[in-house]
Coordinates of N, CA and C in Angstrom, one line a residue:
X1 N 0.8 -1.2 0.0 CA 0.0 0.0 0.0 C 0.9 1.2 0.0
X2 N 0.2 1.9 -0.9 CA 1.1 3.0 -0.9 C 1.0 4.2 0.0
X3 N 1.7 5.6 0.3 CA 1.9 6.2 1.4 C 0.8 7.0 1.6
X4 N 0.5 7.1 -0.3 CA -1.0 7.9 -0.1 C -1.9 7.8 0.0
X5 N -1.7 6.3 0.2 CA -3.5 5.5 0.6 C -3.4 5.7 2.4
X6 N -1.8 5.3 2.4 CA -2.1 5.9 4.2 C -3.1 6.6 4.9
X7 N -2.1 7.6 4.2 CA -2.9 9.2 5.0 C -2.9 9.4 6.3
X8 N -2.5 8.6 7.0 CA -2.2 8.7 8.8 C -1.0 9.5 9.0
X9 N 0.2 9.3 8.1 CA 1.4 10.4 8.6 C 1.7 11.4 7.9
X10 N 1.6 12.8 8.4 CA 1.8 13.6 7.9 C 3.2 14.2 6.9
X11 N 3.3 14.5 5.4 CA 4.6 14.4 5.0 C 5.2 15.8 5.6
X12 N 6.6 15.2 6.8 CA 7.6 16.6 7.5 C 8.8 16.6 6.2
X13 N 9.0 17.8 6.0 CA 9.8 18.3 5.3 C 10.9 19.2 5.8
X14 N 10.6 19.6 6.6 CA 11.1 20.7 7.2 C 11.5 20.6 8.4
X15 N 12.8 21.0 8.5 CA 13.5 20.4 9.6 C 14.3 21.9 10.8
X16 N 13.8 21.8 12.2 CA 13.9 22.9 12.9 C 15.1 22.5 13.9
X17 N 16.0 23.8 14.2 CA 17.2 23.3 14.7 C 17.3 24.0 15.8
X18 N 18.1 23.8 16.6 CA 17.9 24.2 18.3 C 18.7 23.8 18.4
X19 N 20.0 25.3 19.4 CA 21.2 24.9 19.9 C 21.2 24.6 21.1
X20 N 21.8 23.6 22.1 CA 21.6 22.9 22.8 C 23.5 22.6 23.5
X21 N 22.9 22.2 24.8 CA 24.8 21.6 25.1 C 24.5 20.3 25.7
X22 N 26.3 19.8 25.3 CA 25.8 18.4 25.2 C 25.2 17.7 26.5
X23 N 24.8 18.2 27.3 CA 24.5 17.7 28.9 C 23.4 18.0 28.5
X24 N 22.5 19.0 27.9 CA 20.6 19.1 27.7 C 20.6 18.1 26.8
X25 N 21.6 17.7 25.4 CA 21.2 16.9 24.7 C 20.9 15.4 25.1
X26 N 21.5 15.0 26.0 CA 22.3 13.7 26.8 C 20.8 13.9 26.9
X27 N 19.9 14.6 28.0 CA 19.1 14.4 28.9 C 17.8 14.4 27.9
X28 N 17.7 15.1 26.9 CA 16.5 14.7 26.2 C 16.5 13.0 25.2
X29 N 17.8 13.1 25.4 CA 17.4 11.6 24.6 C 17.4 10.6 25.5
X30 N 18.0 10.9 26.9 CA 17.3 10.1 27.6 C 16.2 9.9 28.2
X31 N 15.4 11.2 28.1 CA 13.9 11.0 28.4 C 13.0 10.6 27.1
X32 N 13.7 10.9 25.7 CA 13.2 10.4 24.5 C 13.1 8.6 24.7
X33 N 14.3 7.9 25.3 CA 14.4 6.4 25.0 C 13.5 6.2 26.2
X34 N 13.5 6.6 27.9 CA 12.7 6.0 28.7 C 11.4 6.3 28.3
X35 N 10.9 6.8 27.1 CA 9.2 6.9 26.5 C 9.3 6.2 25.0
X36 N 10.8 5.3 24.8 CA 10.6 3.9 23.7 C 10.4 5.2 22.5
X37 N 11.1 6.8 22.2 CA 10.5 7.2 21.1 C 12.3 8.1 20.8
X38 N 11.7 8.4 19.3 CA 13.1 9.3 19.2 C 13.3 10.7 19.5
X39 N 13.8 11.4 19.3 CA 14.3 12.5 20.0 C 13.0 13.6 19.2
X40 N 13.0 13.1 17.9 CA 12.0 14.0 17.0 C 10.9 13.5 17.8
X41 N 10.5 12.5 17.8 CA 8.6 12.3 18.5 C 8.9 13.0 19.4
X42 N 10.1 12.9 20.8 CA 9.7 13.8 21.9 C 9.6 14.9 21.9
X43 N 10.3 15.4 20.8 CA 10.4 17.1 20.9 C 9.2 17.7 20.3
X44 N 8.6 16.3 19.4 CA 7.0 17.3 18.6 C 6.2 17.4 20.0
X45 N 6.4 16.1 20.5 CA 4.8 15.8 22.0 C 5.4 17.4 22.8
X46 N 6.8 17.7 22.9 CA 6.7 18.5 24.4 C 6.2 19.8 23.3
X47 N 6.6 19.9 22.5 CA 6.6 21.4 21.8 C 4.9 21.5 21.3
X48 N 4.4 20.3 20.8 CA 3.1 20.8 20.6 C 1.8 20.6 21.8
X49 N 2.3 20.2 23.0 CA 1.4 19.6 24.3 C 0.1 19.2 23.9
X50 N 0.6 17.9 22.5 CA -0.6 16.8 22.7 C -0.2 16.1 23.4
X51 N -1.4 14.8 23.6 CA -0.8 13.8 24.0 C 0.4 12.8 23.4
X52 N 1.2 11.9 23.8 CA 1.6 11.2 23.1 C 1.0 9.6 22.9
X53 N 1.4 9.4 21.6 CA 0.3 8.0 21.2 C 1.2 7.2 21.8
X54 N 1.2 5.8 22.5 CA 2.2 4.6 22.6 C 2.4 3.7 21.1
X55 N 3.5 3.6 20.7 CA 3.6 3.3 20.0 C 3.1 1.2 20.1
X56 N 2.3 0.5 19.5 CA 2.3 -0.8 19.8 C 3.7 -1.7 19.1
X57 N 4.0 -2.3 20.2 CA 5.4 -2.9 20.0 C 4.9 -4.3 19.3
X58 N 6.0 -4.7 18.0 CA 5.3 -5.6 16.5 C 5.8 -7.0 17.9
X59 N 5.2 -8.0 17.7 CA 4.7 -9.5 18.8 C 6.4 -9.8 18.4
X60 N 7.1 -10.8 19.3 CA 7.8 -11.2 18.8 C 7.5 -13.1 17.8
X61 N 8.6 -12.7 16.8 CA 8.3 -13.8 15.7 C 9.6 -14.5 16.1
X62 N 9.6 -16.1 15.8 CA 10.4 -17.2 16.1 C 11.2 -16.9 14.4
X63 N 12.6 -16.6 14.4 CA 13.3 -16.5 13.5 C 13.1 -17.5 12.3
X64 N 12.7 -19.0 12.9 CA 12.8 -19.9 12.2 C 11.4 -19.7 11.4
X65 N 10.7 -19.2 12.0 CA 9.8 -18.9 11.0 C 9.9 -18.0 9.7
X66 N 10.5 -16.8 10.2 CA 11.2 -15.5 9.5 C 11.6 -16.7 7.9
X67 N 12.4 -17.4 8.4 CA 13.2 -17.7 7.5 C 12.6 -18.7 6.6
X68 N 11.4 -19.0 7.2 CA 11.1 -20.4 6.0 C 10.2 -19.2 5.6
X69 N 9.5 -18.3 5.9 CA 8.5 -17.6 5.2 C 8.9 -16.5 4.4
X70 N 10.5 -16.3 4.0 CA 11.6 -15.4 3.7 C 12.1 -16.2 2.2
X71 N 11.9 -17.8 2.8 CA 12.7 -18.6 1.4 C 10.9 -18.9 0.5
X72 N 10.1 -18.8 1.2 CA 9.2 -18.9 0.0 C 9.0 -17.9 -0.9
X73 N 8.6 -16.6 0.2 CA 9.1 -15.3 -1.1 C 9.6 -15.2 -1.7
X74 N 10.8 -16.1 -1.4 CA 12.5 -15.9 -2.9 C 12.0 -17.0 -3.6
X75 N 11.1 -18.1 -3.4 CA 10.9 -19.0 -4.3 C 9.9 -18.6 -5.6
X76 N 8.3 -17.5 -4.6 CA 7.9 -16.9 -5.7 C 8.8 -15.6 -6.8
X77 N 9.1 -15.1 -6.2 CA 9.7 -13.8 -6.8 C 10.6 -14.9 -8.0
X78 N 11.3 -16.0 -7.8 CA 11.9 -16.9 -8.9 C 11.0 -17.1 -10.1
X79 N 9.8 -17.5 -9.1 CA 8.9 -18.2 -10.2 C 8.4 -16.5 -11.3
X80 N 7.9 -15.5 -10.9 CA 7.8 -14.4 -11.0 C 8.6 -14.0 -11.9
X81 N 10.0 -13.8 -12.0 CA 11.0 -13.5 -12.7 C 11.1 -14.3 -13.7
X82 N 11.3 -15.9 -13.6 CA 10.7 -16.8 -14.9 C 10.1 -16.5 -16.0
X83 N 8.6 -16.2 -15.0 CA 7.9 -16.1 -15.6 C 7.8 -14.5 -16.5
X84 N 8.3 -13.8 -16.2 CA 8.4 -12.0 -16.8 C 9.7 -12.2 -18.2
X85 N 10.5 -12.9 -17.7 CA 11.9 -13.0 -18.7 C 11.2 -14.2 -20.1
X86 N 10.7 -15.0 -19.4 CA 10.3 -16.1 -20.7 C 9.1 -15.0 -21.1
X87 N 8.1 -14.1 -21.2 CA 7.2 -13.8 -21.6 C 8.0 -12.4 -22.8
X88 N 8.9 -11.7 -21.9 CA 10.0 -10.7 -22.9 C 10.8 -11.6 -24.0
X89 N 11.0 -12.8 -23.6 CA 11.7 -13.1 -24.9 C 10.8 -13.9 -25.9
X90 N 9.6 -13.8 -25.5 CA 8.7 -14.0 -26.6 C 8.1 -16.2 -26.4
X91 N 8.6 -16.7 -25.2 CA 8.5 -18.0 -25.1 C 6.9 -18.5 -24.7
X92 N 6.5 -19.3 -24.7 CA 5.6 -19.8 -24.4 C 5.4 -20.1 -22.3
X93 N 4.6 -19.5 -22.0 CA 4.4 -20.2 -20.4 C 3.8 -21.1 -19.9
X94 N 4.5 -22.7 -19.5 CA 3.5 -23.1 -19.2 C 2.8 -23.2 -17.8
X95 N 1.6 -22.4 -17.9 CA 0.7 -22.6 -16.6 C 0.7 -23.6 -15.7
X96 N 0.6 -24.5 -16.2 CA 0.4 -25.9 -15.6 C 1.1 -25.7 -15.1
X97 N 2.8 -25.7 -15.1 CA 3.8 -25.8 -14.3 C 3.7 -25.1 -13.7
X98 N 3.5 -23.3 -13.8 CA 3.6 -22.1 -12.7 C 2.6 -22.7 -11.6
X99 N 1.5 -23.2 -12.2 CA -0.3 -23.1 -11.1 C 0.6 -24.6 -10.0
X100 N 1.4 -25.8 -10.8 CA 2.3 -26.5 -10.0 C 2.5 -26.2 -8.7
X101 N 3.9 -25.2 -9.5 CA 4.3 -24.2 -8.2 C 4.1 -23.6 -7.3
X102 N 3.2 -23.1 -7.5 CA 2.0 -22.0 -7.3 C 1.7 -22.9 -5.6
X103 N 1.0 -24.6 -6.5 CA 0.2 -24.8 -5.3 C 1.1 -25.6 -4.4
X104 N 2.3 -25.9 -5.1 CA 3.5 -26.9 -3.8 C 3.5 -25.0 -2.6
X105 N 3.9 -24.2 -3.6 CA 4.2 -23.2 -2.7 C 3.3 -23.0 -1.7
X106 N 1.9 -23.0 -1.9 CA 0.9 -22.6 -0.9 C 0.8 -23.7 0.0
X107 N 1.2 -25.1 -0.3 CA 1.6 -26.3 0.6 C 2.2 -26.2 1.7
X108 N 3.4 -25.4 1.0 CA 4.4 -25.2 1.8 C 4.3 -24.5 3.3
X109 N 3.8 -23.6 2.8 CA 3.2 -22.1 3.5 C 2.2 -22.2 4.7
X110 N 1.8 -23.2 4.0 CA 0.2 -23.7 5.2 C 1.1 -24.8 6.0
X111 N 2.0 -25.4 5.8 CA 2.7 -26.5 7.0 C 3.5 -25.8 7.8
X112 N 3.8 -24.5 7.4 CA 5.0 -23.8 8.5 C 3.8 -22.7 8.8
X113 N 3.2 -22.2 8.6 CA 1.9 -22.0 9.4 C 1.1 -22.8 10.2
X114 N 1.2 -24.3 10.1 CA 0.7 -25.2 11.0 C 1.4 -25.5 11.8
X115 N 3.0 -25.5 11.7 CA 4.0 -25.7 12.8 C 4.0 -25.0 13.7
X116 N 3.8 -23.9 13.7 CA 4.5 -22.9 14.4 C 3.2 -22.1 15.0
X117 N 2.0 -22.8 14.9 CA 0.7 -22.2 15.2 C 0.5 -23.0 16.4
X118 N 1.1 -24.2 16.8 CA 0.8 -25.1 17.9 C 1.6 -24.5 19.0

């Protein structure tokens, strides 16, 4: 999805600078990290006196999953690329084989989804 279907973050452009010493700086980014944000979120929340949102922290994922659901991607994006290069040089596609792939891949996908769901 693209940024403009977002529409939740506003595009910052413009960037405001403030001389500081390094002992104020030390101290805002320390109160920037004990609120889990960066120095820019803290300085908009104090400067504009909204509230601040909590950011929701992403679940933790089992690597092993990362990575078998990381090698199917590169298996489609293969098949994908196949299939774009044989159609530019004018070859014939055969479906049967991609829809093959297609459904070993979705095989695949649903057993390491079933693994890792127990």
């Amino acid at each position: 999805m693209s940024k403009s279907k977002l529409g939740s973050r506003p595009v910052r452009k413009l960037v405001l600078r403030v001389r500081c010493s390094e002992e104020e700086r030390a101290t805002w980014l320390r109160k920037a990290r004990a609120q889990e944000r960066s120095l820019s979120d803290f300085a908009r929340h104090v400067l504009s006196a909204e509230p601040m949102q909590r950011r929701v922290r992403p679940p933790t994922v089992d690597p092993a999953l990362l990575a078998a659901v990381g090698r199917a991607g590169n298996n489609l994006n293969q098949i994908a690329r196949a299939m774009h290069s044989d159609r530019k040089a004018g070859r014939r596609i055969d479906l049967i084989a991609v829809y093959t792939l297609l459904m070993a891949l979705d095989r695949e996908l649903a057993e390491i989804v079933a693994e890792h769901s127990r």
